[in-house]
DNA sequence: AGCACGCCGACT
DNA sequence: GTCGGCGTGCTC
C-alpha cells in the first residue's frame, strides 16, 4: 500500500513520483525529483509542479519509484510543500475505492477532499519592465493594460480579463511580453494563514517575588499601569497565555499603559497563532439516564456489533436516538478511537450540534460547507493530529484525515442530501461512510425514523444488523394527523387562496393556545410561472428548458437551474396582451397570502433564498426558537433536524407536488418527508397536530403517513421496485449525454446506447429526455443501465468505461460530453 | 482546469 | 484582408 513508507531508496537514486493533480484528468502524471529534495519525498505530501506551459499546481505525491517513464521526459518538481504528509494511506485507499466505484478520476476526488486552503494554484502576475528604451507602438488594448499597470505595479490575468472585458487576453499579454514592456511570473502562495493575536507575558525578572513587590511600589504613581499589572496577574492565574485584547477588556487601562509597561521591560508582547474555531470552554452539561427502552436498544446495538459491522437503528421521531449515539460515542472514545458523526447539511446548524458540543467539549469538531477555507484547514489539521476525536460533519467530512475511526454514525441516513450530484465524484456519503468504516475496522450505525428502502432491505436481508426503538422518549404523544381534502373544501367553497377553512381554523386555535405554527410548502419563490392569459405564453430561461419563476424579493423572473434572471413581463411578447397572470405558488406567495389573513402575526420564511448567507439560517431559526416569530413558512428545510418546543401545528399546504413527482422514489420520499415534518410537532407534554391539505385524500401513501405505517409503505414500495426492476433489486448507472446541438446529441446518444446494448442487451434503457431537457445551453439526454443481481456490476463498469473511451475517440461524436452517475439516487 | 492552436464570421 | 470568437486537444 502506498503511504507513510519513506526510504527504500538509495541516497543517490533519481526519484520519479506519480502525483495526483486536483483536476479531472483520466490519469496521474509522473514528475522527476531533483536530488536535493530526495529526502523529503513521502507519499501524501504536497509538491508544487508546473503543469502545462505556465501553470503551477499543488499535486499530491501518490507513489515513488526509481524507474523513469519510457515515452516522455518527466518534468522536475518545483518544491515540496509539506514537512509531514497531509493525506494518509487510509485516505488514499478510500479515494481509490471512490474512483473504482463511482467511475470518476482521482483528481476529482482530490479536488473534493482537500479543503481549498490546501490546494494552491499559481496565478500569472504581470509587472512592468523598466527599460527606459523608446516605446514601441502599442495597440489600444496594450496601452490600456500598460496604463493600469503603471498605476498599480502588478496585475493578474483575471484582472486583465476584467479590464478588457474579453476572455482572450493572451494575445495582448504575449504582445506586451514580445515588446519587452512587461514581465510575467507565476506566483504560488500558501492560501492558509494562521490567525495571530498579540499576547502579553511578564518578563522573567519579575517572576521573583521580591522584584515584583518593588515593581508594585514603583508603579504607585501610575495607576493605569498598576491596574494593567493587577489585571494581568489575575488573568495569568488560569495558567493560559494572556491575550492583549483580554487584558484591555478586563482592566480599565488603555493600550498606552500596556505599551508603557512593555517599554519598561516589564511586559513582553508576542504574537502567537490562535484558533479561528470557536474555542470557548465547554462545560459538561448534559447528564442523562437512558430510559429502559433506550437501554435495551443500546444493548441490542452492541450485541449486533459483535456480528455485523453496520447496524440500522430504526427509531421513531423523538425516541432519543441521540442519547444512544452519545453512549456509543463515549465507548468509542474510551477505547481511544475517533468518531465520525454524519448529519445532513441543514441539521448542522441546529441544537443537536450545540448539545453535543456542550457534552463532549473540545474533543469535537464541526465541518460543513459554510466554514471558510482557513477554518476548514484548521479542522483538517486537528483531525489529523488527533485533537479532534469526534467530527460532526456534512457529507464531505468523509474525506477528513482520520487515523483510527472506531465509530461512524450516519444520522437521518435516508436523507437525499448525502448524495452529491454535481460535480464528480458523484458519491453517496452514507455508502461511502460504510466503506470508510470497513477500511478502519469501525462500526457504523445508520439511524433514521424513516429509513431508506435500501437500508431497510439490507437489514431485513441480514446484511446489516437491525434495532428498533418504538417508544417516544419521555412518553411524548404522537401528533394527531389529519388529511384535508382540497376538492371537498372547494365544493363547499371553503378555500381562501391556498388555505382550507379547516387549516385556517387550526392556525387560529394554535395561536390562541400560544403555540407556534410551521407551514410546509415544497416550492420556493413567489409564483411558479407567469402565464399570458390570452395566448398561454410563459417566459422561459434562455439557457435552460424551464419556465422562469417570479421572486418577489428581487422583483425579477429567475431560473433555478442556471441563475439567469430577467425583468417581469408587462406585455406578452407573443401576442401583445397585457393580461399576464401568476400561476402556481411558492413559499413567498404563501407568506403574503397568509399575512393578509393574519395581519397581526409575525411570519418568517425558511428556504434556499432566505438562507443564502452563513448566519441568516441560524438567525431565522433563533428568532423562531425565541418566539419572535409566530409562523414559519418553509420548504423541505423545515422538515430537517429542527426541534422547536413551541410548535403546536404543522400544516402541509399541498402534498400533491411531492406525491406526483415523476421519479421512482417519489412515494418513499413523500412518506419520509411528511413523517419527518410530523415529527417536528408536539414535544414534551403536549400532543401536536399535523394537517395535510391534498387533492388526493385517499392516496395510499398519505394513509400510511397518518397511520405511521412505515412497514406498510415499505412493503408496497418494495413490491413496486421488484415489479419494475428498481433498486434494491437492481443497480442503476445513469449516463448523462450533453451537446449544444440537439441533433448531434440525439445521434450520439442513440449510438452510445446502441453500443452499450450490444454489450449489455436489454439492461440498457434510453436514451430519453430528462425532465429538463436543456440546461445552460446544453441539450441533455440520459441513458440508464439497470443491472440485476446476477450481473457483475464491476464487469458492467469495466464495459461502460471501455465503451465511453472508444466513443469519445470517435471523430463522429466529438464534442459530446458524458457524465456517469453510479447509484444516481 | 487552462492554455495553444486552428478554423470561421464580421468589420477596417 | 485581419481580428477576435469558439471548438479541440494536451498537459508528465
Coordinates of C-alpha atoms in Angstrom, one line a residue, chain A residues 181-595:
Chain A
X181 CA 7.2 46.1 -21.9
X182 CA 6.3 43.6 -19.1
X183 CA 7.5 40.6 -17.2
X184 CA 5.3 37.7 -16.2
X185 CA 5.7 35.4 -13.3
X186 CA 3.8 32.6 -11.8
X187 CA 3.1 33.1 -8.1
X188 CA 2.1 30.3 -5.9
X189 CA 1.1 31.4 -2.4
X190 CA 0.1 29.3 0.5
X191 CA -3.5 30.3 1.0
X192 CA -3.9 29.2 4.6
X193 CA -2.7 31.8 7.0
X194 CA -2.9 31.1 10.7
X195 CA -4.6 33.8 12.6
X196 CA -2.2 35.6 15.0
X197 CA -3.0 37.7 18.0
X198 CA -0.9 39.6 20.4
X199 CA -0.2 38.1 23.8
X200 CA 1.3 39.6 27.0
X201 CA 3.7 37.9 29.4
X202 CA 5.7 39.1 32.3
X203 CA 9.5 39.4 32.0
X204 CA 11.3 36.7 33.8
X205 CA 12.9 39.3 36.1
X206 CA 9.6 39.9 37.8
X207 CA 8.9 36.3 38.4
X208 CA 11.0 36.8 41.6
X209 CA 8.6 37.8 44.4
X210 CA 11.0 40.5 45.6
X211 CA 11.4 42.2 42.3
X212 CA 7.6 42.1 41.7
X213 CA 7.0 43.8 45.1
X214 CA 9.4 46.5 44.2
X215 CA 7.6 47.0 40.9
X216 CA 4.3 47.5 42.6
X217 CA 5.8 50.2 44.8
X218 CA 7.3 51.8 41.8
X219 CA 4.0 51.9 40.0
X220 CA 2.3 53.6 42.8
X221 CA 2.2 56.9 40.8
X222 CA 1.0 55.2 37.6
X223 CA -2.5 53.9 38.5
X224 CA -3.3 52.9 34.9
X225 CA -0.2 50.8 34.7
X226 CA -0.8 49.3 38.1
X227 CA -4.2 48.4 37.0
X228 CA -2.9 46.7 33.9
X229 CA -0.4 44.8 36.0
X230 CA -3.0 43.7 38.5
X231 CA -5.4 42.6 35.8
X232 CA -2.5 40.7 34.2
X233 CA -1.7 38.9 37.4
X234 CA -5.4 37.9 37.8
X235 CA -5.7 36.7 34.2
X236 CA -2.4 34.7 34.3
X237 CA -3.6 32.8 37.3
X238 CA -5.6 30.5 35.0
X239 CA -2.3 29.3 33.6
X240 CA -3.2 30.0 29.9
X241 CA -1.5 32.8 27.9
X242 CA -2.9 36.3 28.4
X243 CA -4.2 37.9 25.2
X244 CA -3.6 41.6 24.9
X245 CA -7.2 42.2 24.0
X246 CA -8.3 40.2 27.0
X247 CA -6.2 42.4 29.2
X248 CA -7.7 45.6 27.6
X249 CA -11.2 44.3 28.2
X250 CA -10.6 43.2 31.7
X251 CA -8.8 46.3 33.0
X252 CA -9.5 50.0 32.8
X253 CA -6.2 50.7 31.3
X254 CA -5.7 51.8 27.7
X255 CA -3.2 50.4 25.2
X256 CA -0.9 53.2 26.4
X257 CA -0.4 51.6 29.8
X258 CA 0.5 48.3 28.3
X259 CA 2.9 49.9 25.9
X260 CA 4.5 51.8 28.8
X261 CA 5.0 48.6 30.7
X262 CA 6.4 46.9 27.6
X263 CA 8.8 49.8 27.2
X264 CA 9.9 49.4 30.8
X265 CA 10.6 45.8 30.0
X266 CA 8.0 44.6 32.5
X267 CA 5.7 43.1 29.8
X268 CA 6.8 41.1 26.8
X269 CA 4.4 41.4 23.8
X270 CA 4.5 38.5 21.4
X271 CA 2.4 37.2 18.5
X272 CA 1.0 33.7 18.5
X273 CA -1.3 31.9 16.1
X274 CA -4.7 31.3 17.6
X275 CA -7.6 29.2 16.6
X276 CA -10.2 30.6 14.4
X277 CA -12.6 28.0 15.6
X278 CA -14.8 28.6 18.5
X279 CA -12.6 27.8 21.4
X280 CA -14.9 28.7 24.3
X281 CA -14.5 26.4 27.2
X282 CA -17.3 24.0 27.3
X283 CA -18.9 22.6 30.3
X284 CA -20.1 19.0 30.6
X285 CA -23.7 20.0 31.0
X286 CA -25.7 17.1 29.6
X287 CA -26.1 14.3 32.1
X288 CA -28.8 11.9 31.4
X289 CA -30.2 8.5 32.1
X290 CA -31.3 6.2 29.3
X291 CA -34.9 5.0 29.5
X292 CA -35.4 1.3 29.7
X293 CA -36.3 1.2 26.1
X294 CA -33.2 3.1 25.1
X295 CA -31.0 1.0 27.3
X296 CA -32.5 -2.2 25.7
X297 CA -31.9 -0.7 22.3
X298 CA -28.3 0.2 23.2
X299 CA -27.6 -3.3 24.4
X300 CA -29.1 -4.7 21.3
X301 CA -26.9 -2.4 19.1
X302 CA -23.8 -3.5 20.9
X303 CA -24.8 -7.1 20.6
X304 CA -25.4 -6.8 16.9
X305 CA -22.0 -5.2 16.5
X306 CA -20.5 -8.5 17.6
X307 CA -21.6 -10.0 14.3
X308 CA -22.3 -7.1 12.0
X309 CA -20.3 -4.0 11.0
X310 CA -23.3 -2.0 10.2
X311 CA -26.5 -1.6 12.2
X312 CA -29.6 0.2 11.2
X313 CA -31.3 1.9 14.1
X314 CA -34.9 2.5 13.3
X315 CA -36.1 4.9 15.9
X316 CA -39.4 6.8 15.7
X317 CA -39.1 10.6 15.9
X318 CA -38.3 11.8 19.4
X319 CA -37.3 8.3 20.6
X320 CA -34.0 9.7 21.7
X321 CA -31.6 8.2 19.2
X322 CA -29.2 11.0 20.0
X323 CA -28.7 9.7 23.6
X324 CA -27.9 6.3 22.2
X325 CA -25.4 7.8 19.8
X326 CA -23.8 9.6 22.8
X327 CA -23.4 6.4 24.7
X328 CA -21.9 4.6 21.7
X329 CA -19.6 7.6 21.2
X330 CA -18.4 7.6 24.8
X331 CA -17.5 4.0 24.5
X332 CA -15.5 4.5 21.3
X333 CA -13.7 7.5 23.0
X334 CA -12.8 5.3 25.9
X335 CA -11.2 2.9 23.5
X336 CA -9.2 5.7 22.1
X337 CA -10.8 5.8 18.7
X338 CA -12.0 8.6 16.5
X339 CA -15.7 9.1 15.7
X340 CA -17.4 10.5 12.6
X341 CA -20.9 11.7 13.1
X342 CA -22.5 12.5 9.7
X343 CA -25.5 14.7 9.5
X344 CA -27.4 16.3 6.6
X345 CA -26.1 19.7 5.9
X346 CA -29.1 21.5 7.2
X347 CA -29.1 19.8 10.6
X348 CA -25.6 21.0 11.3
X349 CA -26.7 24.5 12.3
X350 CA -29.1 23.3 14.9
X351 CA -29.4 22.5 18.6
X352 CA -28.1 18.9 18.2
X353 CA -24.7 20.3 17.4
X354 CA -24.8 22.7 20.3
X355 CA -25.8 19.9 22.7
X356 CA -23.1 17.6 21.5
X357 CA -20.5 20.3 21.7
X358 CA -21.6 21.0 25.2
X359 CA -21.3 17.4 26.1
X360 CA -18.0 16.5 24.5
X361 CA -16.3 19.8 24.9
X362 CA -13.2 20.5 22.8
X363 CA -12.7 17.0 21.5
X364 CA -15.4 17.7 19.0
X365 CA -15.1 19.5 15.7
X366 CA -17.7 20.6 13.2
X367 CA -17.2 20.5 9.5
X368 CA -19.5 21.8 6.8
X369 CA -19.7 23.9 3.7
X370 CA -20.3 27.2 5.4
X371 CA -16.9 27.3 7.1
X372 CA -14.4 29.4 5.2
X373 CA -11.1 28.0 3.8
X374 CA -8.9 28.8 6.7
X375 CA -11.3 27.3 9.2
X376 CA -11.5 24.1 7.2
X377 CA -7.8 23.7 7.1
X378 CA -7.6 24.1 10.8
X379 CA -10.3 21.4 11.3
X380 CA -8.4 19.2 8.8
X381 CA -5.2 19.6 10.8
X382 CA -6.9 18.9 14.1
X383 CA -8.4 15.7 12.8
X384 CA -5.0 14.7 11.5
X385 CA -3.2 15.3 14.7
X386 CA -5.9 13.8 16.9
X387 CA -7.0 16.9 18.7
X388 CA -10.5 16.3 17.4
X389 CA -11.6 12.9 18.4
X390 CA -15.2 13.5 17.1
X391 CA -16.2 15.2 13.9
X392 CA -19.7 16.3 13.3
X393 CA -20.0 16.9 9.7
X394 CA -21.9 17.0 6.4
X395 CA -21.1 14.6 3.6
X396 CA -17.7 16.0 2.7
X397 CA -16.4 15.1 6.2
X398 CA -15.9 11.5 5.0
X399 CA -12.7 12.9 3.4
X400 CA -11.1 14.2 6.6
X401 CA -7.7 12.6 7.6
X402 CA -8.9 10.2 10.3
X403 CA -6.3 8.0 11.7
X404 CA -8.3 5.4 13.6
X405 CA -12.0 5.6 13.2
X406 CA -13.8 3.4 15.6
X407 CA -17.4 4.5 15.1
X408 CA -19.4 6.2 12.3
X409 CA -22.9 7.5 13.0
X410 CA -25.0 8.4 9.9
X411 CA -27.9 10.2 11.3
X412 CA -31.0 10.6 9.2
X413 CA -29.5 8.1 6.8
X414 CA -32.4 8.3 4.4
X415 CA -31.6 12.0 3.7
X416 CA -31.1 12.7 0.0
X417 CA -28.5 15.4 0.8
X418 CA -26.0 12.7 1.4
X419 CA -25.8 12.3 -2.3
X420 CA -23.6 14.6 -4.3
X421 CA -25.0 15.1 -7.7
X422 CA -22.5 17.5 -9.3
X423 CA -19.6 17.8 -9.8
X424 CA -17.8 14.4 -9.7
X425 CA -17.2 12.5 -7.5
X426 CA -21.0 11.8 -7.5
X427 CA -21.0 9.9 -4.3
X428 CA -23.4 8.8 -1.6
X429 CA -21.8 9.8 1.7
X430 CA -23.8 7.1 3.6
X431 CA -22.5 4.4 1.4
X432 CA -19.0 5.8 1.3
X433 CA -19.1 6.0 5.1
X434 CA -19.8 2.3 5.2
X435 CA -16.7 1.6 3.1
X436 CA -14.7 4.0 5.2
X437 CA -15.8 2.1 8.3
X438 CA -14.6 -1.1 6.6
X439 CA -11.2 0.4 5.9
X440 CA -10.8 1.5 9.6
X441 CA -12.4 -1.6 11.1
X442 CA -15.0 0.8 12.5
X443 CA -18.6 0.1 13.4
X444 CA -21.3 2.0 11.6
X445 CA -24.7 3.0 12.9
X446 CA -27.3 4.2 10.4
X447 CA -30.1 6.0 12.2
X448 CA -33.5 7.1 10.9
X449 CA -37.1 7.4 11.8
X450 CA -37.9 6.6 8.2
X451 CA -35.0 4.5 6.8
X452 CA -34.3 4.5 3.1
X453 CA -35.8 1.5 1.4
X454 CA -32.3 0.2 0.6
X455 CA -31.1 0.2 4.1
X456 CA -34.2 -1.3 5.5
X457 CA -33.9 -4.0 2.8
X458 CA -30.3 -4.7 3.7
X459 CA -31.3 -5.0 7.3
X460 CA -34.1 -7.4 6.5
X461 CA -31.8 -9.5 4.4
X462 CA -29.4 -9.8 7.3
X463 CA -26.7 -7.8 5.7
X464 CA -27.0 -5.1 8.4
X465 CA -28.0 -5.5 12.0
X466 CA -31.3 -4.0 12.9
X467 CA -32.5 -2.4 16.1
X468 CA -35.9 -0.8 16.5
X469 CA -36.8 1.9 19.0
X470 CA -40.5 2.4 19.1
X471 CA -41.1 4.2 22.3
X472 CA -41.0 8.0 22.1
X473 CA -38.7 9.3 24.8
X474 CA -40.5 10.6 27.9
X475 CA -43.7 9.3 26.6
X476 CA -44.2 12.2 24.2
X477 CA -47.5 11.5 22.4
X478 CA -47.5 11.2 18.7
X479 CA -49.2 14.1 17.0
X480 CA -52.7 13.9 15.7
X481 CA -52.6 13.8 12.0
X482 CA -55.3 14.6 9.6
X483 CA -55.9 14.9 5.9
X484 CA -57.8 17.8 4.5
X485 CA -59.4 17.2 1.1
X486 CA -58.9 20.3 -1.1
X487 CA -61.6 19.2 -3.7
X488 CA -64.1 18.7 -0.9
X489 CA -63.4 22.1 0.5
X490 CA -63.6 23.6 -2.9
X491 CA -67.0 22.1 -3.4
X492 CA -68.2 23.8 -0.3
X493 CA -66.5 27.0 -1.3
X494 CA -64.4 27.0 1.8
X495 CA -61.0 27.6 0.2
X496 CA -59.4 31.0 0.8
X497 CA -56.4 31.3 -1.5
X498 CA -54.4 28.2 -0.7
X499 CA -55.9 27.6 2.7
X500 CA -58.8 25.5 3.6
X501 CA -61.1 26.7 6.3
X502 CA -60.0 23.7 8.4
X503 CA -56.4 24.7 8.2
X504 CA -57.1 28.4 8.9
X505 CA -59.2 27.3 11.9
X506 CA -56.3 25.1 13.1
X507 CA -53.9 28.0 12.8
X508 CA -56.3 30.3 14.7
X509 CA -56.7 27.8 17.5
X510 CA -53.0 27.1 17.8
X511 CA -52.1 30.8 18.0
X512 CA -54.8 31.2 20.7
X513 CA -53.1 28.4 22.7
X514 CA -49.9 30.4 22.4
X515 CA -48.4 27.8 20.2
X516 CA -46.3 28.4 17.1
X517 CA -47.1 27.1 13.6
X518 CA -44.9 25.7 10.8
X519 CA -46.3 25.7 7.3
X520 CA -44.7 23.5 4.7
X521 CA -44.7 24.3 1.0
X522 CA -42.5 22.3 -1.2
X523 CA -41.5 25.1 -3.5
X524 CA -39.6 28.3 -3.2
X525 CA -40.1 31.6 -4.9
X526 CA -43.3 33.6 -5.2
X527 CA -45.2 32.2 -8.2
X528 CA -44.1 29.2 -10.2
X529 CA -44.7 30.8 -13.6
X530 CA -46.0 33.8 -15.3
X531 CA -48.6 33.0 -18.0
X532 CA -50.3 35.1 -20.6
X533 CA -54.0 34.8 -20.1
X534 CA -54.7 35.5 -23.7
X535 CA -52.3 33.1 -25.6
X536 CA -50.8 30.9 -22.9
X537 CA -47.2 32.2 -23.4
X538 CA -44.9 31.7 -20.4
X539 CA -41.4 33.2 -20.3
X540 CA -38.6 30.6 -20.3
X541 CA -34.9 30.6 -19.5
X542 CA -32.8 31.4 -22.5
X543 CA -30.2 28.8 -21.5
X544 CA -32.4 26.1 -20.0
X545 CA -35.6 24.3 -20.9
X546 CA -37.6 25.6 -17.9
X547 CA -40.1 28.3 -17.1
X548 CA -38.9 31.2 -15.1
X549 CA -40.0 31.8 -11.5
X550 CA -41.0 35.1 -10.1
X551 CA -39.2 36.1 -7.0
X552 CA -40.7 38.9 -5.1
X553 CA -37.6 39.8 -3.2
X554 CA -35.8 40.7 -6.4
X555 CA -38.9 41.6 -8.4
X556 CA -37.5 39.5 -11.3
X557 CA -38.0 36.2 -13.0
X558 CA -35.4 33.7 -12.1
X559 CA -34.1 30.4 -13.5
X560 CA -33.4 27.8 -10.7
X561 CA -31.0 25.9 -12.8
X562 CA -28.5 28.5 -14.1
X563 CA -29.2 31.6 -12.1
X564 CA -30.4 33.6 -15.2
X565 CA -32.9 36.3 -14.4
X566 CA -34.9 38.9 -16.3
X567 CA -37.4 41.6 -15.7
X568 CA -41.0 40.8 -15.1
X569 CA -43.1 41.0 -18.3
X570 CA -45.8 43.6 -18.6
X571 CA -46.7 42.8 -22.2
X572 CA -46.8 39.3 -23.7
X573 CA -44.0 39.2 -26.3
X574 CA -46.0 36.6 -28.3
X575 CA -49.4 38.3 -28.6
X576 CA -49.1 41.8 -27.1
X577 CA -51.7 41.1 -24.4
X578 CA -51.3 42.8 -21.1
X579 CA -53.1 40.1 -19.2
X580 CA -50.2 38.3 -17.5
X581 CA -51.2 36.1 -14.6
X582 CA -49.1 34.4 -11.9
X583 CA -49.9 30.7 -11.7
X584 CA -48.8 28.2 -9.1
X585 CA -47.3 29.3 -5.8
X586 CA -44.3 29.1 -3.6
X587 CA -43.3 30.0 -0.1
X588 CA -43.2 33.7 -0.8
X589 CA -46.7 33.7 -2.0
X590 CA -48.0 31.6 0.9
X591 CA -46.4 34.1 3.3
X592 CA -48.0 37.0 1.5
X593 CA -51.5 35.5 1.4
X594 CA -51.3 34.4 4.9
X595 CA -50.2 37.8 6.1

